[in-house]
Coordinates of C-alpha atoms in Angstrom, one line a residue:
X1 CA -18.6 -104.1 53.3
X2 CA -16.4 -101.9 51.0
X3 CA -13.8 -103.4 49.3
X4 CA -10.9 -101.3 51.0
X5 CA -12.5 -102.6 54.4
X6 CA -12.1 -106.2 52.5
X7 CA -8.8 -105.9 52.1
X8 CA -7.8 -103.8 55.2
X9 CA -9.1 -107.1 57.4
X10 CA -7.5 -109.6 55.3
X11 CA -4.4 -108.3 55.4
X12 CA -3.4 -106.8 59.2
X13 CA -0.3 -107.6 59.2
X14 CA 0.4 -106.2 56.0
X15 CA -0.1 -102.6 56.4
X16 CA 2.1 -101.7 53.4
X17 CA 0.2 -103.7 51.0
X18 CA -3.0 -101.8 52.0
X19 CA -1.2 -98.8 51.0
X20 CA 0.5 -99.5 48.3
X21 CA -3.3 -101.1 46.9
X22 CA -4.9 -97.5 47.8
X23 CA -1.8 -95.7 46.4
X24 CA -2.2 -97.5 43.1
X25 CA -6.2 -97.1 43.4
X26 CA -5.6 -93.3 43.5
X27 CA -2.7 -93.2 40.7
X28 CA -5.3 -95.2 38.4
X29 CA -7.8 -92.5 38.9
X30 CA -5.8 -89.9 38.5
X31 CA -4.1 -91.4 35.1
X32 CA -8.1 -91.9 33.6
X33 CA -8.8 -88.1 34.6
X34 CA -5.7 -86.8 33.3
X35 CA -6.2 -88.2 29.8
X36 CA -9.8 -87.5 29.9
X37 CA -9.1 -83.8 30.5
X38 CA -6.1 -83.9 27.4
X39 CA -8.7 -85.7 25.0
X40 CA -8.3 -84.2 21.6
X41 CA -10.7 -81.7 20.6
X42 CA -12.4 -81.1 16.9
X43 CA -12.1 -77.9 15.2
X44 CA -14.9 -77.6 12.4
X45 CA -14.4 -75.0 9.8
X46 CA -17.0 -73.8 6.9
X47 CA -19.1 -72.9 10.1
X48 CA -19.9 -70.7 12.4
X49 CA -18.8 -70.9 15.6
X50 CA -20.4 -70.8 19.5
X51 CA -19.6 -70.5 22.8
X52 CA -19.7 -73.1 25.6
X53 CA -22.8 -71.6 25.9
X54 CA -24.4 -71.7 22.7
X55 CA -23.4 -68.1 22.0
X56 CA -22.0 -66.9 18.8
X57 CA -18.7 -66.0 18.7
X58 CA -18.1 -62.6 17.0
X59 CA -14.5 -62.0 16.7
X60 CA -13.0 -60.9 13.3
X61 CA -9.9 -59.2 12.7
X62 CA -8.2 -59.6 16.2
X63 CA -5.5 -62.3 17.7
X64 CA -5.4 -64.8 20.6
X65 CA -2.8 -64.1 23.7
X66 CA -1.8 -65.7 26.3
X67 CA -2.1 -64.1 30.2
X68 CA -2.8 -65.4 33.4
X69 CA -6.5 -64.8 34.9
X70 CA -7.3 -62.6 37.0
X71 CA -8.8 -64.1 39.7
X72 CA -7.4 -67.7 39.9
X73 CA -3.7 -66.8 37.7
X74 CA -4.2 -70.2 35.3
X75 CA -2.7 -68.8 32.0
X76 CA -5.3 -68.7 29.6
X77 CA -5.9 -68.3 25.8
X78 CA -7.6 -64.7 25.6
X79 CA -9.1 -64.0 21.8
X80 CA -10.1 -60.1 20.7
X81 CA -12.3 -59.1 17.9
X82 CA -14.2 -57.0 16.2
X83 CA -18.1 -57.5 16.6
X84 CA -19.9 -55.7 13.4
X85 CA -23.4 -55.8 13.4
X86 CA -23.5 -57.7 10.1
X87 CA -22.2 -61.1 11.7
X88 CA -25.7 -61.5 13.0
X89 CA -27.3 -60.5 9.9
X90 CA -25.1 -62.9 7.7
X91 CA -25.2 -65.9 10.3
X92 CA -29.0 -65.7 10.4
X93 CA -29.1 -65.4 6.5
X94 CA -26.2 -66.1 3.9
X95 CA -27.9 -65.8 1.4
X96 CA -27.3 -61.8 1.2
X97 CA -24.3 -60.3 0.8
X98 CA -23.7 -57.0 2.8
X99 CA -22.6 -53.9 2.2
X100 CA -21.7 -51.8 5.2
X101 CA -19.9 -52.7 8.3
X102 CA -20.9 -51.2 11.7
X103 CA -18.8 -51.7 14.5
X104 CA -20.7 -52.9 17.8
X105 CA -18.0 -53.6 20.2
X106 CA -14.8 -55.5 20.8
X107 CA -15.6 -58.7 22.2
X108 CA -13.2 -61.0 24.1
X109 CA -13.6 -65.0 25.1
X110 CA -11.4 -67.1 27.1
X111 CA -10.5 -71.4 27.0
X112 CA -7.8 -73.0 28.2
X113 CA -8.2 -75.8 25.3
X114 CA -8.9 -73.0 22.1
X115 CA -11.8 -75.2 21.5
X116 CA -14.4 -74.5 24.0
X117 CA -14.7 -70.7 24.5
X118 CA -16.3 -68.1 27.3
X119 CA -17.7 -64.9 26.2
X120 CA -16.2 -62.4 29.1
X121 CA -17.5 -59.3 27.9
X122 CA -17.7 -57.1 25.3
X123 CA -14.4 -55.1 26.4
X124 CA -14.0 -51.6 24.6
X125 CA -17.9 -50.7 23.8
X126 CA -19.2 -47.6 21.1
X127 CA -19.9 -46.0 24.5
X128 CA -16.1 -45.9 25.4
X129 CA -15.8 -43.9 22.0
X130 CA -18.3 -41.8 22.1
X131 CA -17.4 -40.3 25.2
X132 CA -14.6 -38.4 23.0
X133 CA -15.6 -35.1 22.4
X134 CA -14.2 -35.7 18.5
X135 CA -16.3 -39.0 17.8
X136 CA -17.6 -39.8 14.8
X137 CA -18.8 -42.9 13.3
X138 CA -15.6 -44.9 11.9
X139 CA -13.8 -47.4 10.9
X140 CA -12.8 -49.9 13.2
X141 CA -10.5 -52.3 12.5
X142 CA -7.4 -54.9 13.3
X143 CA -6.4 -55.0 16.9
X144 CA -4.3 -56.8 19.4
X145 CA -3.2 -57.0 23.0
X146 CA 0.1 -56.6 24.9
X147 CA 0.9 -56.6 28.4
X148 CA 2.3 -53.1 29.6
X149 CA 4.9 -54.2 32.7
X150 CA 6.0 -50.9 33.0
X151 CA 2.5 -49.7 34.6
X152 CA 0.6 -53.1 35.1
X153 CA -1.6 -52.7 32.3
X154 CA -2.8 -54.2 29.0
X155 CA -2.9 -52.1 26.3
X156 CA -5.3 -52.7 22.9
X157 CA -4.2 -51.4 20.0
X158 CA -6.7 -50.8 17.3
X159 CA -7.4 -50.0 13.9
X160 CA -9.5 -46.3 14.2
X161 CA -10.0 -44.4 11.5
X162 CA -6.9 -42.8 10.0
X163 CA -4.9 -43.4 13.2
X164 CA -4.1 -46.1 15.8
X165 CA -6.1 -46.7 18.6
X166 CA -4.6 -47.2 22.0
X167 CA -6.9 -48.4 25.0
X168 CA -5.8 -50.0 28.7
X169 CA -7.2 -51.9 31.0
X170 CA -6.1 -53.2 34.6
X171 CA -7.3 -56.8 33.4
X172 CA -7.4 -59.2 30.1
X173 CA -11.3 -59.0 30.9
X174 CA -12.0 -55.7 31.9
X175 CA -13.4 -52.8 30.2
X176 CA -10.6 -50.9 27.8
X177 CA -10.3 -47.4 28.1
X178 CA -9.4 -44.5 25.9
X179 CA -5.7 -43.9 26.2
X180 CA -4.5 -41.7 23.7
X181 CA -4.8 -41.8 19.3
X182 CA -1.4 -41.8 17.7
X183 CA -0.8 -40.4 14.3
X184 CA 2.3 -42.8 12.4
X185 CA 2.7 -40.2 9.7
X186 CA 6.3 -39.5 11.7
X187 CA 7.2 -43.0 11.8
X188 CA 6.4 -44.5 8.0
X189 CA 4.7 -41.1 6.5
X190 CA 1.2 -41.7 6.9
X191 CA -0.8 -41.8 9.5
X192 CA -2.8 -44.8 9.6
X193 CA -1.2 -48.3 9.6
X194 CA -2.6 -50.5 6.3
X195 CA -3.4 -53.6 8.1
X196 CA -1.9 -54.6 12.0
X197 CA -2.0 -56.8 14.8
X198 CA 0.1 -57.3 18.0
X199 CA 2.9 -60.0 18.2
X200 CA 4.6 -61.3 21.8
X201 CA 7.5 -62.8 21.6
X202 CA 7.1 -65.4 24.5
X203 CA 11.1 -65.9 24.4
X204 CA 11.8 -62.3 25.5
X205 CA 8.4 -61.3 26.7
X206 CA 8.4 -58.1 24.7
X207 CA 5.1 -56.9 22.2
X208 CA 5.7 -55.4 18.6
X209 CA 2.7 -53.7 16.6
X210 CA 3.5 -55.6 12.7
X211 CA 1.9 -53.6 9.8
X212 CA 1.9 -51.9 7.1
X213 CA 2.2 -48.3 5.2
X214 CA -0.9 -46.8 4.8
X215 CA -0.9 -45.7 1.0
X216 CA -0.5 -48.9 -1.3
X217 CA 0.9 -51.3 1.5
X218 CA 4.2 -52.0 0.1
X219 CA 6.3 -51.6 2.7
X220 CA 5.6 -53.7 6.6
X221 CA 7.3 -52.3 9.6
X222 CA 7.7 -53.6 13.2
X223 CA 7.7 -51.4 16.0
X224 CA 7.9 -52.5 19.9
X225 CA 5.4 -51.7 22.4
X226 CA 6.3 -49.7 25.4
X227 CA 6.4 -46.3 27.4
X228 CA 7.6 -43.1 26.1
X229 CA 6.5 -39.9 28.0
X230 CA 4.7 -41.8 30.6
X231 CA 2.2 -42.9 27.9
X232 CA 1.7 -46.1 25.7
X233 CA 3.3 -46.0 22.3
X234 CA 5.3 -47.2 20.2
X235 CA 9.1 -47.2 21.1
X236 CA 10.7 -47.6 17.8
X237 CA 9.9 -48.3 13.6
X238 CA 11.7 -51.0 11.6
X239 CA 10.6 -51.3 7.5
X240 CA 11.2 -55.3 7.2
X241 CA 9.7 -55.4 3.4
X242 CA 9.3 -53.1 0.2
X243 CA 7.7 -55.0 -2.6
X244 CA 4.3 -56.1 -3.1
X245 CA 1.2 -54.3 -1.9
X246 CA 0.4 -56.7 1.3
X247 CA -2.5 -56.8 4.0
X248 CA -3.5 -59.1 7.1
X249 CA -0.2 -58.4 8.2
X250 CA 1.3 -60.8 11.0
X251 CA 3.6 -63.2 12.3
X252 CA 4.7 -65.8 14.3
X253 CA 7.6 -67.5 15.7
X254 CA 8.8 -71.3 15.4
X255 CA 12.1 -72.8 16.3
X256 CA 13.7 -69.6 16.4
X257 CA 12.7 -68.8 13.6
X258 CA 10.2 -65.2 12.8
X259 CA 7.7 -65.7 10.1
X260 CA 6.4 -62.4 8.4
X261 CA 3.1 -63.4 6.8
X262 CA 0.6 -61.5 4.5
X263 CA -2.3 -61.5 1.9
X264 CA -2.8 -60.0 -1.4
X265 CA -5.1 -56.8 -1.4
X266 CA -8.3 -58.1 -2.7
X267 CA -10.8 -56.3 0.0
X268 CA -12.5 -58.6 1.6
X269 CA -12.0 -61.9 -0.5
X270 CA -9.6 -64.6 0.5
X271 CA -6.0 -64.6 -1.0
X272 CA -2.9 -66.6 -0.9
X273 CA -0.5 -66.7 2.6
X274 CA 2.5 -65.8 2.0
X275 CA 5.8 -65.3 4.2
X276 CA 9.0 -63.8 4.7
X277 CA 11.6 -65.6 7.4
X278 CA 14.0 -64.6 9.5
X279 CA 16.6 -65.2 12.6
X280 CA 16.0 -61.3 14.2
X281 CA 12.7 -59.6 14.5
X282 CA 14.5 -56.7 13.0
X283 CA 15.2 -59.1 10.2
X284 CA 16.9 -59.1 7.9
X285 CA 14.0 -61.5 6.1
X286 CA 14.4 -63.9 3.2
X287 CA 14.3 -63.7 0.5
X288 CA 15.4 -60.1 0.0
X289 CA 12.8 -59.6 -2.9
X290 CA 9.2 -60.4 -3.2
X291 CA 7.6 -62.7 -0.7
X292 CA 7.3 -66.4 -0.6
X293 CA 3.5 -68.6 -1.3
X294 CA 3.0 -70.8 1.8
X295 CA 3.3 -74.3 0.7
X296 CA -0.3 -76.4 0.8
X297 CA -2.5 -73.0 0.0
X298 CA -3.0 -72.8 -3.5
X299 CA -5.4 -74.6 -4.2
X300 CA -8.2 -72.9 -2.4
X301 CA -6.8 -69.6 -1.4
X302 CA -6.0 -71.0 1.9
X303 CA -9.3 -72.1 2.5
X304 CA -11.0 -69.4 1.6
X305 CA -9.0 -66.9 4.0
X306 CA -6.9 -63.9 4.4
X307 CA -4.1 -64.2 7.0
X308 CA -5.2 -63.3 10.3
X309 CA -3.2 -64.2 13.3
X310 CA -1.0 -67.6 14.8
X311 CA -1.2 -69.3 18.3
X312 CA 1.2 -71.5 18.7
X313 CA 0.0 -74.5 21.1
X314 CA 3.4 -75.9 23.4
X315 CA 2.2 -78.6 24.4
X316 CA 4.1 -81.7 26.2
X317 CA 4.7 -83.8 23.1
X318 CA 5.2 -81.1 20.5
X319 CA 4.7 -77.9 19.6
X320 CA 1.7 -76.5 17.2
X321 CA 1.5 -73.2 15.1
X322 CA -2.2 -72.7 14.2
X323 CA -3.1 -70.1 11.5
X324 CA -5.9 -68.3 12.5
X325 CA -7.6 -66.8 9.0
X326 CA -10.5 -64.2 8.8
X327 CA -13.4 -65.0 6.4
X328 CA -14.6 -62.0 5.9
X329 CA -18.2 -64.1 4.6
X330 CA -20.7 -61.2 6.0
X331 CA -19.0 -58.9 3.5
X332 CA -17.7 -61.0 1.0
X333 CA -20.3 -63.9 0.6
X334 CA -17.9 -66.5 0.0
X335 CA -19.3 -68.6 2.6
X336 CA -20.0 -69.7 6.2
X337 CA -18.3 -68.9 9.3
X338 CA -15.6 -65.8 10.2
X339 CA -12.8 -68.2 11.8
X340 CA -11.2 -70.6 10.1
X341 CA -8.1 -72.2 11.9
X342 CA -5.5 -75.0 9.9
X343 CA -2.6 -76.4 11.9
X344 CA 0.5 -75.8 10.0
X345 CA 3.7 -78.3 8.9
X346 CA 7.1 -77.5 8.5
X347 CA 9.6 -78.7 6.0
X348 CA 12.8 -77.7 7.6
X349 CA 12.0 -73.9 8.4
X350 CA 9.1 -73.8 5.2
X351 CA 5.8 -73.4 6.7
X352 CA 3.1 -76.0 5.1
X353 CA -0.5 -74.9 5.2
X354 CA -3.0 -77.6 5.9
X355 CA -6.2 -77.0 4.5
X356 CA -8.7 -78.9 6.6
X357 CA -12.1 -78.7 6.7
X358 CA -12.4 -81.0 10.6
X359 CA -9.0 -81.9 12.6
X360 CA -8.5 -82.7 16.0
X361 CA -6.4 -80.6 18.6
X362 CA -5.1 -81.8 21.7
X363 CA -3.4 -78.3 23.3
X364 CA -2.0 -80.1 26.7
X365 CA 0.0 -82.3 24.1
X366 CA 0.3 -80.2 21.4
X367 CA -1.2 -83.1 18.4
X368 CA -3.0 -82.7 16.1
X369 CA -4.5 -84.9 14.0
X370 CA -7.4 -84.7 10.6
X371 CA -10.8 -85.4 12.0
X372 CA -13.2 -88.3 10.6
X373 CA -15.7 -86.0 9.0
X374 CA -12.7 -83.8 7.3
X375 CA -13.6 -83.0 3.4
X376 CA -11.0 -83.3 1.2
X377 CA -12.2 -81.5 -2.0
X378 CA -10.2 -78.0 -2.5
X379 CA -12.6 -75.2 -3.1
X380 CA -15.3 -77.3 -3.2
X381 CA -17.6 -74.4 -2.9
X382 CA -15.7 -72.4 -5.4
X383 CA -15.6 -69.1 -3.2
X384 CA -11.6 -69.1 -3.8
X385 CA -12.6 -67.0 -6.7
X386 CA -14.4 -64.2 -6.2
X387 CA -14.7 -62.7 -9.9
X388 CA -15.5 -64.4 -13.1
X389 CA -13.3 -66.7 -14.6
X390 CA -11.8 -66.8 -17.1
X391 CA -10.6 -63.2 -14.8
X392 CA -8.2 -60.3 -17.2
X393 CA -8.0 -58.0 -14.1
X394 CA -5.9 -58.9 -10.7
X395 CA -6.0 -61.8 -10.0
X396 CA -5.2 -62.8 -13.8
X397 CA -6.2 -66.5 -14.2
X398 CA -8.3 -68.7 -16.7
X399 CA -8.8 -71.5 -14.4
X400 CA -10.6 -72.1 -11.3
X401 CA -8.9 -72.2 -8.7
X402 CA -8.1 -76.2 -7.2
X403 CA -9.9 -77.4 -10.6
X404 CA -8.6 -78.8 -13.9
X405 CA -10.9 -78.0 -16.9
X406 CA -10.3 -79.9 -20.3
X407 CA -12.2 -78.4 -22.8
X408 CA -13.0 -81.1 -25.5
X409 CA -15.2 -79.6 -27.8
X410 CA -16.8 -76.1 -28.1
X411 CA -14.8 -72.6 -27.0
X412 CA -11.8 -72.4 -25.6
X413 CA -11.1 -70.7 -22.0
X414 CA -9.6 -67.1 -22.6
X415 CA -10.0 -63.3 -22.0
X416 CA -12.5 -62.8 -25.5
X417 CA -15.8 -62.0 -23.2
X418 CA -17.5 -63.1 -26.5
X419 CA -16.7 -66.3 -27.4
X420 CA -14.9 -67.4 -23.9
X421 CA -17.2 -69.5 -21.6
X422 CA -17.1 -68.8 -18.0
X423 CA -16.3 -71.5 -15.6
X424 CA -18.0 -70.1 -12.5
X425 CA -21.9 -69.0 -12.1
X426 CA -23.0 -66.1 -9.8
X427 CA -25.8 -67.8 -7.5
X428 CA -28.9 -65.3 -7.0
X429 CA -30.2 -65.1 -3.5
X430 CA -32.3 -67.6 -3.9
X431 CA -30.0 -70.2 -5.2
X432 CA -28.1 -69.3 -1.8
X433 CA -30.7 -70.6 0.4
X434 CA -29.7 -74.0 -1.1
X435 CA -26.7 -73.9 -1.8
X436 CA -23.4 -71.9 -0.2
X437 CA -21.9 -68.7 -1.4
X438 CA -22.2 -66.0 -4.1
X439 CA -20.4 -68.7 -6.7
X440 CA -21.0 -72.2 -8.5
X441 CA -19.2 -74.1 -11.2
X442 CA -20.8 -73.4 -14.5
X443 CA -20.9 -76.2 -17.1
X444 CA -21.9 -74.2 -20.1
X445 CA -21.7 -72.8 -23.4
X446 CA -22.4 -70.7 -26.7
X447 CA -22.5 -74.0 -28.7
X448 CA -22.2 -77.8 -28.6
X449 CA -19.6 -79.0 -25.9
X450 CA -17.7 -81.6 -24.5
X451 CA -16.1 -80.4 -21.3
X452 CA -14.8 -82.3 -18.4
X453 CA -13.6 -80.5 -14.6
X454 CA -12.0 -82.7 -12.3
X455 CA -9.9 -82.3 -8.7
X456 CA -7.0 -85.1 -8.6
X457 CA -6.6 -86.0 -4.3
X458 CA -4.0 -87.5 -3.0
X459 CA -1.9 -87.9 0.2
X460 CA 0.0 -84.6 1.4
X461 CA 3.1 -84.6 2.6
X462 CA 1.5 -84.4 6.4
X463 CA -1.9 -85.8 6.2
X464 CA -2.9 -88.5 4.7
X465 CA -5.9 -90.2 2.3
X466 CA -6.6 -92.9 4.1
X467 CA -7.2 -96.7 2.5
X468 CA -10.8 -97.0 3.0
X469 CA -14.5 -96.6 1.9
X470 CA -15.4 -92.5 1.1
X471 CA -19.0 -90.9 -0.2
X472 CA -18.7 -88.2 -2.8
X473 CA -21.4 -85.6 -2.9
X474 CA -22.5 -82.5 -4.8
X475 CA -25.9 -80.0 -5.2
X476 CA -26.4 -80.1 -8.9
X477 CA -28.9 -77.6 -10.8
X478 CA -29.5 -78.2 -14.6
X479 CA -31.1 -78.1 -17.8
X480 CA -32.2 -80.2 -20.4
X481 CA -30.2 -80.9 -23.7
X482 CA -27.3 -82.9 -22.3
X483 CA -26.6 -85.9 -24.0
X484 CA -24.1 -86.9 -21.6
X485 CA -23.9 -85.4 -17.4
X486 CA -22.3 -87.4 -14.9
X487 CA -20.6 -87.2 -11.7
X488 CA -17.6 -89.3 -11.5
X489 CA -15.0 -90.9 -9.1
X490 CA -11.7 -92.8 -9.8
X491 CA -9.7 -95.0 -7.8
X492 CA -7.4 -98.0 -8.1
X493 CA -8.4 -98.0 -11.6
X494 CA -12.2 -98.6 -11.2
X495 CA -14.7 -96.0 -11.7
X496 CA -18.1 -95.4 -10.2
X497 CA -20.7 -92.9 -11.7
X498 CA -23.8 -91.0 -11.1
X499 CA -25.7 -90.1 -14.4
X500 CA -27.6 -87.1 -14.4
X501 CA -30.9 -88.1 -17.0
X502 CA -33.1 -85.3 -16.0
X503 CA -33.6 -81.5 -16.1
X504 CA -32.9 -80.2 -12.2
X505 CA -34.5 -77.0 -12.3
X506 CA -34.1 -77.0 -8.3
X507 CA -30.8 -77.6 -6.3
X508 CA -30.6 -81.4 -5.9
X509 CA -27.9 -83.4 -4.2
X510 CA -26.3 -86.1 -5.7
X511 CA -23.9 -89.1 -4.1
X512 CA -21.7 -91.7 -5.1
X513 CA -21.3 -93.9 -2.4
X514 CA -18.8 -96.6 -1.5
X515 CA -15.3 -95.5 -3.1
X516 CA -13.1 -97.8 -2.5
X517 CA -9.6 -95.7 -2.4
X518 CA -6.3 -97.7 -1.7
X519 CA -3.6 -96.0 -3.5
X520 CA -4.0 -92.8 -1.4
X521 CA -5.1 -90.6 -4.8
X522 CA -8.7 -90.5 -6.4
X523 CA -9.7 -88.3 -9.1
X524 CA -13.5 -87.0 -9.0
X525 CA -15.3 -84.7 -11.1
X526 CA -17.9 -84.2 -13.9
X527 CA -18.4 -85.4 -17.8
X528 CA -20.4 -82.9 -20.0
X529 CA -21.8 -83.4 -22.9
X530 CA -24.6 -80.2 -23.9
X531 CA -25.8 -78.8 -26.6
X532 CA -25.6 -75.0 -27.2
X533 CA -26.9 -73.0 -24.2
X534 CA -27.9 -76.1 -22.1
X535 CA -26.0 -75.5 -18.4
X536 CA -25.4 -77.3 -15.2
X537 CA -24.5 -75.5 -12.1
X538 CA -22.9 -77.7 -9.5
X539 CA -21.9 -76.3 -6.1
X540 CA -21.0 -77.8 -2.5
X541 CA -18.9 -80.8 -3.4
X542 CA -17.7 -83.2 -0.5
X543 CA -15.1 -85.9 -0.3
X544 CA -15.8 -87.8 3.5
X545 CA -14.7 -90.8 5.0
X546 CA -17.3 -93.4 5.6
X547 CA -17.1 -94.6 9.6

């Protein structure tokens, strides 16, 4: 006998407590389903990513929008990109950087969670383009999507040669199709853009195209999308910045609030995010001169990134603005995986960047929160710097990037390519089957040293270094003639060491295990002692929790 029979014959003439038993039955149910379907979710960057269905997701240079699907009407998180033939090549092996880029396709994937993604289809194909009688093999580029109310369409806009791209579509999923190619040499003087993408203000429900000149990039504009002659286009042309050369070019809105946001031109290596701020899209933005250096992303070039796109998550409990950056590691080499996404902080209307390697997304409540595996080293792969250091060219700098180097004995750090050491190695392509990306830190010199390189970690102003038990570990490669190497880790005033004795002339990892950290701060890093020419590359480094 079931147990609602149980209770339905024990208590006849109690009709109301029957129901009142199923009611709460049901409401129980429905409580445990509910908060298994708004479980937190882990984002993983210094990856690559996949579909639901083991796919890889190739998506660089695009933007995530929202719009309602076509065949049920749930509102959805849509995400466009570029697919190049080189994300296979890279993802299969990164140990090779590339040198072309050839543009396959623009793919799009759907989730209602930004976590667990559906490959739709590849929506505006090679085939679409060359059906133009003009085509020729070009550059494709930075895109985004807007709704079109005026005709019921959604409208791509795309980086194509020297010109913008416009495509439609009758759906988010369907295939785009040539629209017409607009020249912006009337709006801003030239007629490509230097770097785009498409931003919807959900407040007003209207699209702007966000860019910049073509020549130099020192001046961004914002421009609305709409209908002029019965065609897609671009109603208007507002110059929001002259200054600094900018690219990745985008924004996002918080509290009322707009946030212009760009990167340095350095091609395809990462740079710092900076911002602009203002009440009106028009602007104007603050501050009036030069742009502002995202708090939290100095330390690794926010995570090894240029700025891409936002998504800003409103969830129940609170609302999220994720920044969405391209790696560019297929042409760059500075690493693994295309997408890396951070969930940002605000100090009063300052954005904070929060460079995470794991964290945890809920997007029905809008938390977030840093995931168990996250490793908090900064640059710990040091691809933040792309060039030799110490560097005399753009970016000017002596140090690496996230890293403290205290030269004890031996040369000095500086821009004399004759005496200076440099504090960075360039891994051959067989190093990079063992260890990631085109750089490692050197631990070298000319003559007899002393040198010491260390990352100080502590609590940030948003996520915290937890009290508890943490593993530190590195891929070391050496030579002989060191009186001295070791790995080191400090804490709570007790130190814990791992002595390197021997000559590595593989990658090996090394591990200190069972840091006990209380005070919210450890210092880790590596004690040198060589004699002239001896060397230790060290590359990978990882700070995780022990669970």
């Amino acid at each position: 006998m079931t147990l609602s029979k149980q209770i339905f014959r024990r208590n006849k003439g109690n009709h109301s407590l029957f129901i009142s038993l199923i009611l709460l039955v049901f409401t129980i149910t429905a409580s445990t389903l509910q908060t298994a379907k708004a479980q937190a979710l882990n984002i993983k960057n210094d990856v690559f990513w996949y579909t639901k269905n083991k796919l890889p997701i190739n998506s660089q240079g695009g933007g995530i929008f929202k719009f309602p699907d076509p065949k049920t009407g749930e509102i959805k998180y849509y995400w466009y990109g570029v697919y190049y033939k080189e994300a296979d090549t890279y993802r299969d092996n990164p140990s090779v950087t590339l040198k072309g880029n050839t543009f396959e396709a623009v793919t799009c994937y759907s989730s209602t969670d930004l976590v667990n993604w559906t490959f739709e289809a590849n929506v505006l194909t090679n085939d679409e383009l060359k059906k133009r009688s003009d085509y020729r093999k070009t550059w494709v580029g930075r895109l985004g999507v807007a709704y079109v109310p005026e005709i019921k369409k959604y409208a791509m806009f795309v980086q194509h040669g020297g010109e913008v791209l416009i495509t439609v579509s009758d759906t988010p999923t369907g295939q785009f199709t040539w629209h017409q190619q607009i020249s912006m040499k009337e709006m801003i003087g030239t007629t490509n853009t230097g770097d785009q993408t498409v931003f919807t203000d959900e407040d007003t429900g209207k699209s702007y195209l966000i860019y910049s000149y073509g020549q130099g990039r020192n001046k961004i504009y914002v421009s609305e999308i709409g209908i002029k002659n019965g065609m897609v286009n671009l109603l208007d042309c507002t110059e929001i910045f002259k200054g600094e050369n900018r690219e990745g070019n985008c924004m996002f809105k918080h509290k009322g609030k707009y946030y212009m946001c760009a990167s340095n031109i350095y091609g395809w290596d990462s740079s710092l995010a900076y911002y602009l701020v203002a009440d009106n899209i028009r602007g104007p933005y603050l501050p009036s001169k030069g742009m502002l250096v995202m708090d939290g992303c100095a330390d690794d070039y926010a995570h090894v990134t240029q700025t891409g796109f936002f998504v800003n998550v409103k969830g129940s409990k609170q609302e999220t603005v994720i920044y969405c950056g391209d790696r560019w590691a297929n042409f760059a080499g500075n690493g693994l995986g295309y997408n890396q996404w951070f969930p940002l902080s605000f100090d009063g209307h300052n954005p904070y960047f929060n460079s995470l390697g794991s964290w945890n997304l809920n997007a029905k409540t809008g938390e977030w929160s840093v995931a168990a595996d996250n490793n908090f080293i900064k640059n710990g792969s040091f691809e933040a710097d792309r060039r030799n250091v110490p560097n005399p060219v753009k970016p000017v700098q002596q140090h690496l990037t996230g890293w403290d180097t205290k030269i004890i004995e031996g040369n000095k750090t500086s821009f004399d390519t004759i005496t200076s050491p440099y504090l960075n190695h360039n891994n051959s392509e067989m190093d990079r089957k063992f260890v990631i990306g085109e750089k490692s830190l050197a631990i070298s010199d000319k003559v007899n040293f002393k040198r010491e390189v260390s990352q100080t970690i502590t609590s940030s102003p948003f996520t915290k270094l937890e009290k508890g038990s943490y593993t530190l570990t590195a891929k070391v490669k050496n030579s002989g003639n060191f009186p001295k190497l070791e790995m080191y880790a400090s804490s709570s005033g007790k130190t814990l060491t791992y002595r390197i004795t021997e000559e590595n002339t593989e990658w090996k990892t090394i591990k200190i295990e069972n840091i006990k950290i209380d005070n919210e701060k450890v210092v880790i890093g590596f004690l040198a002692q060589g004699l002239a020419n001896a060397f230790c590359y060290v590359d990978d480094i990882s700070l995780v929790k022990n669970h």
